[in-house]
Amino acid sequence: MNQSLLYPRTTARRRVVDLGGLWKFQFDPESSGEAEGWTQKLPAPVSMPVPSSFADFLTDKDSREYTGDFWYETEFVVPGEWRDKEIGIRFAAAAHRALVFVNGLKIAAHEGGFTPFVVPVSDVITWDAPNTLIVKCNNELREDCIPVGITTTLQNGKKMAKPYFDFFNYAGLLRPVTLTALPKEHITDFMVQYELSGNKAMVHYNVETTGSNRVTVTVFDEEGKQVAAKSGKDGVITIDNARLWNVRDAYLYQFVFRITDGGTVIDEYSEYIGIRTVEVRGTDILLNGKSVYLKGFGKHEDSDTTGRGYNPAMIKRDFELMKWIGANSFRTAHYPYSEEIYQMADREGFLVIDEAAAVGMMTSTLNFVAAANGKPTAFFRKETTPQLLQNHLTAIEELIRRDKSHACVIAWCLANEPETTDESAVPYFEKVFAHARSLDPQQRPCTFTSLMTATPDKCKCAELADIMCLNRYYGWYVKGGYEISDAEVFLRGELEGWKKRCPGKPFMFSEYGADTDAELHKLPSVMWSQEYQEEYLEMYHRVFDSFDFIKGEQVWNFADFQTGEGIMRVNGNHKGIFTRDRQPKAAAFYLKKRWERLGNDFKSK
Ligand code: GCB
């Protein structure tokens, strides 16, 4: 059976203890820790907050750029009262891979830094006494893992990560680590899908458990009133006069799942669930049967000091800013985000395009350089491709298993800017798309974001996508500044090409943007000035508004974010509409006017 990825919640029968705080931490540049017994105790640790990325706390460059193995250590006590429970340690994210040791025993390994895993520990702990938890992480980039990159060794012997992607390679125990105590017989997963008929919602559900006792599902509305109940591991629950979840108008029912034996509740799990349907029909993206236009951003989980670490304060601020500016959606570029972000999106009625960490799938050391030089290459013909595919499929499984019940998730983005210009991408992505489609009970649309060189005459994979997402930078990497009038001609020309190649498919812009210095004003504008960012956006919007099949606009990026060093980046990527500390640039006020004017049903017939 697949591992349970349910969000850890304390309920009548479940217990969750947050293990966050200051842990011990040590770099292991020689990878000698295991041989030297670090699995028992770290020899010379420093303190390190968990959850967080480690990179931006430290004041020397070797530490910030550290690439290789690094170790965490803490202690936990499990109360003897829980002897009859199944005890686990849940890592919400350990980037990019981890080995877990409890009391010196190696008990688990996990590849992939953005999805959770649970390590069962009942058999290795001492009750009522301190147990040692040691985690060996590794943040090396490879061509057979996602996100994709390589690791090189400098002349001085130090390793260095070379991402094929444009964001800092933050790593560590990025998200909460929790101790969980579940009943031996417990719920491991559930799924829901919807059918609407008049005022009625039929919720088809399925509950997985570890045993054979009776399962019940009870549904409560937002007032706490019971509106439906059903027993059985699968079935259909009918909700009369159902209030649907809608864009920026969320309504969440509470579903309580129980395992019962006679009058005894053996396990209980509950979740807030929005009822809605998502479908692509012709060039429309339909939510509850009505056409919706996406306004918003490609984002990152990125903030000062904590890096990619879980930062609930920043999550809150970001949602307030997205509401302020009139956005209704975002894409989790370029990896699955913290679970709490989807919970907030469910609550606030934001539409999320949920992305796997499949980024950097092109032959280049930096994807935007490849985008600019347009040389034909063949990323999916490498000898690493079979292993990469395997890791990619597993990551998609974990993503869909984790996020499938969120109302906010309206599409799966299976890769960012893969090199789809070579035939070798076709069999690769046929497998990726088929896999995702076989896993999602709600059959949400699947997509990938298309790289600028993958024009309508060159892209080999467009037909696989239910919604075609374009990342385009005419007016920035190509034909920038005074040439922007030519950029507009190119952009229009490309869209005419797409209209012919894929008639009857919805398109959206998943990236378009211009780097902008929050301090720089210039009249008339120059590239990098606040004025240019606005002119660039106005040009794109003029074009979008003249093509009916463009059904969404997500600006790159919501906020400035950290990247690696290089001549293309000035302490990070500055395409943010907000600064890294989440204050508006001038274009934010322009976007606010536009998005408040465009309804969620913009371009619906
Ligand atoms: C892209 C990438 C994104 C980069 C962006 C840029 O196409 O998907 O990760 O940050 O371009 O700013 O160049």
XYZ file of C-alpha atoms and ligand atoms in Angstrom:
618
model
C 0.000 0.000 0.000
C 1.127 3.545 -0.723
C 2.257 5.606 2.208
C -0.318 7.947 3.733
C 0.400 11.554 2.812
C -2.617 12.978 4.659
C -1.926 16.298 6.367
C -1.082 15.664 10.022
C -4.036 16.630 12.216
C -4.881 16.047 15.812
C -8.391 14.569 15.985
C -10.328 12.503 18.513
C -8.026 9.537 17.774
C -4.851 11.085 16.365
C -2.025 13.017 17.970
C 0.508 15.323 16.360
C 3.555 16.869 18.032
C 5.541 19.527 16.213
C 9.258 18.732 16.366
C 10.272 22.165 15.047
C 12.776 24.335 16.870
C 16.534 24.530 17.099
C 18.158 21.305 15.958
C 21.822 20.363 15.728
C 23.353 20.664 12.270
C 26.623 19.794 10.570
C 28.053 19.842 7.047
C 29.702 16.641 5.843
C 31.819 17.729 2.866
C 33.750 14.430 2.706
C 30.573 12.314 2.979
C 32.303 10.455 5.768
C 29.571 10.895 8.396
C 28.045 7.441 8.088
C 31.413 5.690 8.347
C 32.353 7.897 11.304
C 29.213 7.149 13.303
C 27.332 10.418 12.864
C 24.219 8.272 12.736
C 24.482 8.088 16.564
C 25.524 11.658 17.325
C 26.901 14.593 15.355
C 30.493 15.265 16.458
C 30.676 19.064 16.156
C 27.254 20.510 15.406
C 25.997 24.093 15.287
C 22.385 24.987 15.994
C 19.948 25.328 13.101
C 16.252 26.228 12.977
C 13.858 23.612 11.618
C 11.937 24.160 9.405
C 14.034 26.368 7.170
C 16.666 26.428 4.455
C 20.137 26.649 5.971
C 21.768 28.858 3.327
C 20.944 32.403 4.366
C 21.583 32.198 8.104
C 25.302 31.746 7.794
C 27.721 34.570 7.141
C 30.401 32.827 5.088
C 30.056 32.049 1.445
C 31.173 28.399 1.657
C 28.234 27.714 3.950
C 25.686 29.543 1.845
C 26.800 27.763 -1.315
C 27.386 24.427 0.433
C 26.633 21.453 -1.755
C 26.820 17.860 -0.568
C 25.713 15.924 2.516
C 24.576 17.744 5.658
C 23.116 16.386 8.855
C 20.437 17.327 11.360
C 19.954 15.938 14.864
C 17.274 16.268 17.516
C 15.603 14.244 20.280
C 12.003 13.293 20.807
C 10.065 11.528 23.519
C 7.034 9.344 22.839
C 4.621 9.043 25.779
C 4.016 5.496 26.977
C 0.252 6.117 26.736
C 0.692 5.793 22.968
C 1.956 2.189 23.070
C -1.109 0.978 21.226
C -0.648 3.549 18.440
C 1.358 3.590 15.282
C 4.083 6.180 15.716
C 5.602 8.007 12.772
C 7.781 10.944 11.970
C 6.478 13.011 9.118
C 8.731 15.221 7.039
C 6.694 17.720 5.044
C 9.767 18.387 2.864
C 13.444 17.424 3.030
C 15.343 18.894 0.076
C 16.464 17.252 -2.048
C 16.903 13.789 -0.520
C 17.142 12.357 2.971
C 18.165 9.313 4.971
C 16.543 8.998 8.386
C 18.143 7.345 11.429
C 16.363 6.763 14.732
C 18.463 5.639 17.680
C 21.254 4.919 15.217
C 19.217 2.693 12.895
C 18.723 3.660 9.283
C 14.992 3.427 8.759
C 14.051 5.385 5.660
C 15.217 7.123 2.524
C 13.339 9.637 0.415
C 14.171 11.242 -2.918
C 12.579 14.585 -3.831
C 12.545 17.742 -1.767
C 9.003 19.028 -2.075
C 6.623 16.267 -1.051
C 6.043 14.664 2.360
C 7.013 11.253 3.639
C 6.325 9.433 6.874
C 8.794 7.189 8.650
C 7.196 4.518 10.879
C 9.155 4.340 14.139
C 7.048 2.266 16.568
C 9.521 -0.624 16.430
C 12.687 1.364 17.055
C 11.793 3.796 19.821
C 12.179 3.678 23.570
C 8.910 4.814 25.225
C 8.917 7.653 27.751
C 12.596 8.387 27.142
C 14.609 10.513 24.694
C 15.117 9.018 21.223
C 17.672 10.376 18.787
C 16.480 11.484 15.379
C 19.219 12.072 12.849
C 18.639 13.055 9.235
C 21.281 13.041 6.576
C 20.250 15.345 3.729
C 21.872 15.999 0.394
C 21.325 18.934 -1.964
C 23.404 17.906 -4.973
C 21.798 18.479 -8.342
C 21.868 15.753 -10.955
C 20.545 15.182 -14.434
C 18.560 12.138 -13.376
C 16.699 13.856 -10.509
C 14.333 16.796 -10.282
C 14.862 19.724 -10.145
C 17.549 19.193 -12.786
C 21.109 20.440 -12.684
C 24.620 19.184 -12.110
C 27.164 19.323 -9.310
C 30.716 20.270 -10.143
C 33.888 20.349 -8.037
C 35.958 23.514 -7.895
C 39.785 23.418 -8.061
C 39.814 23.903 -4.286
C 37.866 20.654 -3.877
C 34.565 22.254 -2.879
C 31.417 21.069 -4.546
C 29.117 23.524 -6.263
C 25.543 23.074 -7.471
C 24.875 24.255 -11.017
C 21.122 24.466 -11.389
C 19.583 24.266 -14.854
C 16.918 26.515 -13.373
C 16.644 30.121 -12.288
C 16.181 30.008 -8.531
C 18.547 29.502 -5.621
C 19.121 25.862 -4.739
C 17.790 26.241 -1.192
C 17.814 22.991 0.749
C 17.329 21.422 4.152
C 14.341 20.454 6.268
C 12.234 23.088 4.552
C 8.875 22.293 6.097
C 7.545 21.067 9.453
C 8.695 17.795 10.967
C 6.035 16.199 13.173
C 5.670 13.202 15.398
C 2.397 11.466 14.649
C 0.472 8.862 16.625
C -2.284 7.074 14.736
C -4.555 4.225 15.756
C -3.222 0.887 14.444
C -6.248 0.648 12.199
C -6.387 3.991 10.478
C -7.413 5.974 7.428
C -4.537 6.262 4.979
C -6.180 8.264 2.219
C -9.448 9.380 0.710
C -10.558 10.766 -2.600
C -13.547 12.749 -3.751
C -14.976 13.671 -7.114
C -18.127 15.538 -8.012
C -21.122 15.401 -10.238
C -23.519 18.330 -10.250
C -27.173 18.089 -11.129
C -29.448 21.061 -10.555
C -29.019 22.080 -6.937
C -27.613 18.719 -5.991
C -23.999 17.712 -5.658
C -23.168 14.038 -5.818
C -19.865 13.435 -4.103
C -18.295 10.153 -5.174
C -15.861 9.168 -2.479
C -13.450 6.431 -1.604
C -11.651 5.903 1.702
C -8.544 3.726 2.148
C -7.892 2.217 5.548
C -5.497 -0.335 6.991
C -8.305 -2.574 8.266
C -11.771 -3.862 7.581
C -13.930 -2.072 10.131
C -16.821 0.103 9.039
C -16.143 3.536 7.539
C -18.515 6.486 7.864
C -18.437 9.896 6.253
C -20.324 12.827 7.733
C -20.533 16.207 6.041
C -21.073 19.503 7.849
C -21.712 22.921 6.344
C -19.969 26.120 7.410
C -22.470 26.625 10.224
C -21.543 23.238 11.594
C -24.872 21.703 10.567
C -24.768 18.102 9.377
C -25.903 17.995 5.754
C -25.186 14.407 4.755
C -23.850 11.110 6.040
C -23.003 7.796 4.517
C -21.284 4.579 5.483
C -18.995 2.380 3.426
C -15.471 2.687 2.115
C -16.816 4.039 -1.132
C -20.074 5.430 -2.313
C -21.919 8.552 -3.315
C -22.990 11.259 -0.899
C -25.738 13.541 -2.107
C -25.805 17.109 -0.839
C -29.036 18.917 -1.573
C -28.891 22.657 -2.235
C -25.146 22.371 -2.380
C -23.218 25.576 -2.083
C -20.376 25.318 -4.571
C -16.793 26.422 -4.130
C -16.111 29.257 -6.519
C -13.308 31.486 -7.626
C -12.745 34.114 -4.910
C -15.986 32.935 -3.325
C -15.023 29.828 -1.432
C -17.361 27.590 0.488
C -15.922 24.654 2.392
C -17.781 21.692 3.810
C -16.179 19.737 6.593
C -15.926 16.034 5.780
C -15.391 13.826 8.817
C -14.173 10.311 8.047
C -14.376 7.702 10.786
C -13.577 4.053 11.268
C -16.022 2.590 13.765
C -16.503 -0.738 15.487
C -19.974 -0.876 16.985
C -20.228 2.299 19.046
C -16.457 2.805 19.235
C -14.646 5.303 17.049
C -11.343 3.711 16.043
C -9.973 6.526 13.868
C -11.148 9.948 12.784
C -9.812 12.301 10.142
C -11.412 15.479 8.884
C -10.845 17.843 6.002
C -12.381 21.052 4.648
C -13.489 20.405 1.112
C -14.831 22.686 -1.581
C -17.232 21.156 -4.078
C -16.638 22.265 -7.639
C -16.024 20.855 -11.075
C -13.198 21.757 -13.450
C -13.237 21.013 -17.118
C -11.791 22.191 -20.382
C -14.327 22.555 -23.160
C -13.292 24.056 -26.470
C -11.156 27.083 -25.654
C -12.797 27.500 -22.241
C -11.604 26.587 -18.781
C -14.825 25.846 -16.921
C -15.300 26.030 -13.187
C -18.719 24.656 -12.224
C -19.585 24.819 -15.892
C -18.772 28.540 -16.216
C -15.857 29.990 -18.124
C -13.163 31.486 -15.931
C -10.263 33.820 -16.822
C -7.073 33.411 -14.780
C -5.407 36.547 -13.400
C -2.384 36.213 -11.197
C 1.194 35.128 -10.940
C 3.848 32.541 -11.162
C 5.254 32.539 -7.640
C 8.054 31.068 -5.576
C 8.368 30.061 -1.965
C 11.146 32.482 -1.241
C 11.810 34.941 1.524
C 14.676 36.734 3.154
C 16.712 34.674 5.658
C 14.421 31.640 5.686
C 14.979 31.029 1.953
C 12.548 28.351 0.840
C 11.655 27.453 4.434
C 8.049 27.324 5.600
C 7.094 30.887 6.424
C 3.449 31.253 7.490
C 3.801 35.001 7.993
C 4.906 35.418 4.378
C 2.148 33.097 3.185
C -0.397 35.334 4.862
C 1.148 38.496 3.421
C 1.221 37.018 -0.091
C -2.451 36.123 -0.013
C -3.360 39.605 1.246
C -1.344 41.150 -1.596
C -2.920 38.857 -4.174
C -6.370 39.838 -2.907
C -5.428 43.532 -2.920
C -4.245 43.414 -6.524
C -7.326 41.567 -7.792
C -5.617 38.265 -8.660
C -7.621 35.044 -8.683
C -4.941 32.438 -9.331
C -1.294 31.415 -9.188
C 1.033 28.668 -10.336
C 3.259 26.893 -7.828
C 6.374 27.487 -9.929
C 8.555 25.403 -9.855
C 7.706 22.749 -7.271
C 4.868 21.666 -4.985
C 4.455 24.304 -2.263
C 3.820 23.938 1.477
C 0.509 22.246 2.215
C -0.688 25.258 4.200
C -0.609 27.363 1.008
C -3.209 25.116 -0.624
C -5.292 25.234 2.548
C -5.288 29.026 2.382
C -6.065 28.981 -1.349
C -9.017 26.671 -0.620
C -10.214 29.100 2.021
C -9.736 32.233 -0.112
C -11.005 30.828 -3.403
C -7.779 31.040 -5.406
C -7.244 28.808 -8.435
C -3.935 26.975 -8.319
C -1.962 25.376 -11.112
C -0.002 22.816 -9.141
C 3.470 22.170 -10.524
C 5.837 19.228 -10.114
C 9.503 20.063 -9.496
C 10.319 19.072 -13.073
C 12.296 22.153 -14.022
C 15.564 22.502 -15.889
C 14.793 19.822 -18.463
C 16.857 21.302 -21.219
C 20.396 21.205 -22.464
C 21.857 24.293 -20.882
C 23.380 25.436 -17.647
C 20.674 28.059 -17.275
C 17.297 27.627 -18.888
C 16.826 31.267 -19.787
C 20.132 31.252 -21.664
C 18.872 28.377 -23.788
C 15.653 30.265 -24.309
C 17.634 33.123 -25.772
C 20.023 31.209 -28.057
C 17.475 28.864 -29.601
C 20.015 26.121 -30.475
C 18.393 22.751 -31.139
C 19.406 20.196 -28.506
C 18.065 16.861 -27.291
C 17.623 16.734 -23.561
C 15.488 13.586 -23.515
C 18.041 11.457 -25.357
C 20.576 11.426 -22.517
C 21.611 8.240 -20.786
C 20.159 9.719 -17.598
C 16.689 9.980 -19.168
C 15.233 6.623 -17.987
C 16.141 7.352 -14.362
C 14.947 10.930 -14.679
C 11.612 9.689 -15.981
C 11.320 7.284 -13.066
C 11.934 10.073 -10.540
C 9.593 12.392 -12.399
C 6.753 9.820 -12.354
C 7.240 9.207 -8.635
C 7.182 12.951 -7.961
C 3.902 13.250 -9.867
C 2.450 10.367 -7.869
C 3.377 12.081 -4.604
C 2.092 15.446 -5.799
C -1.295 14.133 -6.866
C -1.614 11.879 -3.838
C -0.925 14.861 -1.573
C -3.031 17.549 -3.312
C -5.879 15.767 -5.099
C -8.649 16.825 -2.705
C -7.915 20.540 -2.735
C -10.650 22.543 -4.421
C -8.075 25.181 -5.325
C -6.066 22.835 -7.541
C -7.590 23.203 -10.985
C -4.732 21.839 -13.101
C -1.503 19.882 -12.851
C 1.562 21.399 -14.451
C 3.769 18.410 -15.126
C 6.937 20.267 -16.140
C 8.323 23.747 -16.611
C 9.866 24.554 -19.979
C 11.006 21.099 -20.968
C 12.825 20.862 -24.239
C 9.877 19.864 -26.407
C 11.539 20.798 -29.680
C 13.073 17.352 -30.172
C 11.113 14.171 -31.005
C 12.614 12.465 -27.955
C 10.345 14.570 -25.738
C 7.245 12.893 -27.178
C 7.505 9.359 -25.719
C 8.803 10.863 -22.467
C 5.841 13.195 -22.035
C 3.287 10.705 -23.296
C 4.248 8.605 -20.275
C 4.228 11.576 -17.906
C 0.789 12.765 -19.026
C -0.721 9.279 -19.068
C 0.565 8.678 -15.554
C -0.891 11.907 -14.163
C -4.223 11.246 -15.849
C -4.377 7.749 -14.404
C -3.865 9.093 -10.871
C -6.265 12.005 -10.585
C -9.774 10.948 -9.567
C -11.050 14.384 -10.641
C -9.417 14.206 -14.074
C -8.231 17.784 -13.861
C -6.603 19.334 -16.919
C -2.889 18.596 -17.322
C -0.399 20.991 -18.783
C 3.264 21.958 -19.034
C 4.707 25.410 -19.542
C 6.171 25.948 -22.949
C 9.633 27.315 -23.527
C 10.048 30.315 -25.798
C 11.898 28.389 -28.505
C 9.075 25.843 -28.684
C 7.077 27.900 -31.159
C 4.000 26.465 -32.924
C 6.127 25.152 -35.783
C 8.687 23.505 -33.437
C 6.940 22.196 -30.311
C 6.351 18.443 -30.501
C 4.193 18.109 -27.396
C 1.473 20.786 -27.538
C -1.247 18.226 -28.277
C -0.628 16.514 -24.935
C -1.645 19.580 -22.918
C -5.294 20.229 -22.078
C -4.470 23.884 -21.516
C -1.416 25.258 -23.264
C 0.693 27.443 -20.981
C 3.163 29.821 -22.620
C 6.239 31.346 -20.967
C 7.181 34.228 -23.249
C 9.676 37.062 -22.942
C 9.409 39.052 -26.200
C 10.262 42.562 -25.052
C 12.745 41.288 -22.485
C 15.217 38.582 -23.583
C 14.305 39.208 -27.205
C 13.455 42.612 -28.739
C 13.624 44.545 -25.500
C 13.524 48.302 -24.929
C 12.899 50.467 -27.983
C 12.389 47.287 -30.037
C 9.243 46.474 -28.054
C 7.079 47.336 -31.071
C 8.773 44.452 -32.907
C 8.260 42.281 -29.831
C 4.546 42.906 -30.167
C 4.645 41.868 -33.824
C 6.477 38.619 -32.919
C 4.073 37.861 -30.095
C 1.025 38.388 -32.311
C 2.619 36.308 -35.043
C 3.251 33.444 -32.653
C -0.311 33.505 -31.370
C -1.650 33.407 -34.915
C 0.534 30.312 -35.370
C -0.881 28.648 -32.260
C -4.430 29.431 -33.314
C -3.824 27.437 -36.489
C -1.877 24.620 -34.834
C -4.245 24.038 -31.887
C -7.671 25.413 -32.701
C -10.126 24.736 -29.924
C -7.606 24.612 -27.082
C -7.424 27.184 -24.268
C -4.094 28.987 -23.943
C -2.769 31.085 -21.136
C 0.406 32.960 -20.370
C 2.050 31.266 -17.441
C 5.033 33.641 -17.603
C 5.710 37.068 -19.064
C 7.698 39.710 -17.248
C 10.555 42.178 -17.150
C 13.262 42.616 -14.518
C 12.671 45.866 -12.687
C 14.752 47.758 -10.177
C 12.439 49.046 -7.455
C 14.639 52.163 -7.158
C 14.840 53.027 -10.845
C 12.564 55.553 -12.545
C 13.250 56.942 -15.995
C 11.250 59.127 -18.384
C 11.109 58.023 -21.123
C 11.571 54.475 -19.898
C 14.620 52.230 -20.174
C 14.712 48.505 -19.587
C 14.916 47.763 -15.815
C 12.956 50.912 -14.931
C 9.566 50.808 -13.260
C 8.114 52.589 -16.273
C 9.354 49.865 -18.628
C 7.802 47.076 -16.572
C 4.439 48.763 -16.969
C 4.863 49.395 -20.708
C 5.868 45.770 -21.169
C 2.770 44.524 -19.346
C 0.509 46.927 -21.274
C 1.875 45.578 -24.551
C 1.153 41.970 -23.527
C -2.324 42.821 -22.319
C -3.148 44.595 -25.571
C -2.224 41.382 -27.360
C -4.046 39.046 -24.929
C -7.216 41.090 -25.219
C -7.282 40.657 -28.964
C -7.171 36.831 -28.900
C -10.238 35.078 -27.526
C -8.477 31.784 -26.879
C -6.080 33.372 -24.338
C -7.812 32.408 -21.106
C -5.375 33.585 -18.505
C -2.455 35.795 -17.587
C 0.010 34.976 -14.830
C 2.800 37.504 -14.593
C 6.331 36.368 -13.840
C 6.828 36.886 -10.925
C 4.749 37.776 -7.910
C 7.838 38.979 -6.026
C 11.578 39.353 -6.575
C 13.369 36.161 -5.579
C 16.825 34.774 -4.939
C 18.761 33.013 -7.689
C 22.351 31.914 -8.137
C 25.005 34.469 -9.060
C 25.700 35.487 -12.647
C 25.732 38.279 -15.152
C 22.009 37.867 -15.853
C 20.955 38.439 -12.242
C 21.569 41.262 -9.767
C 21.260 39.511 -6.403
C 18.301 37.574 -7.712
C 15.551 37.805 -10.279
C 13.802 41.185 -10.215
C 10.741 40.483 -12.304
C 8.607 40.789 -9.177
C 5.533 42.996 -9.152
C 6.389 43.185 -5.469
C 9.855 43.437 -3.977
C 11.288 40.518 -2.049
C 10.039 42.131 1.164
C 6.587 42.326 -0.397
C 6.152 46.031 -1.170
C 4.588 47.110 -4.474
C 6.509 48.328 -7.502
C 4.711 50.904 -9.682
C 3.302 48.206 -11.994
C 1.352 46.739 -9.072
C -1.028 49.707 -9.194
C -1.446 49.334 -12.944
C -2.223 45.602 -12.585
C -4.652 46.288 -9.761
C -6.649 48.616 -12.036
C -6.691 46.087 -14.858
C -7.554 43.058 -12.771
C -10.253 44.826 -10.783
C -11.811 45.761 -14.130
C -11.636 42.269 -15.679
C -14.227 39.946 -14.157
C -13.441 36.344 -13.331
C -15.653 35.593 -16.340
C -13.704 37.834 -18.725
C -14.006 36.530 -22.320
C -16.867 34.177 -21.487
C -19.419 34.057 -24.267
C 11.625 31.244 -17.266
C 11.638 30.295 -16.133
C 11.726 30.996 -14.801
C 12.710 32.155 -14.883
C 12.188 33.128 -15.908
C 13.105 34.345 -16.083
O 11.235 30.951 -18.353
O 10.555 29.414 -16.144
O 12.127 30.082 -13.832
O 12.901 32.774 -13.654
O 12.093 32.499 -17.138
O 12.929 35.325 -15.391
O 13.998 34.266 -16.921
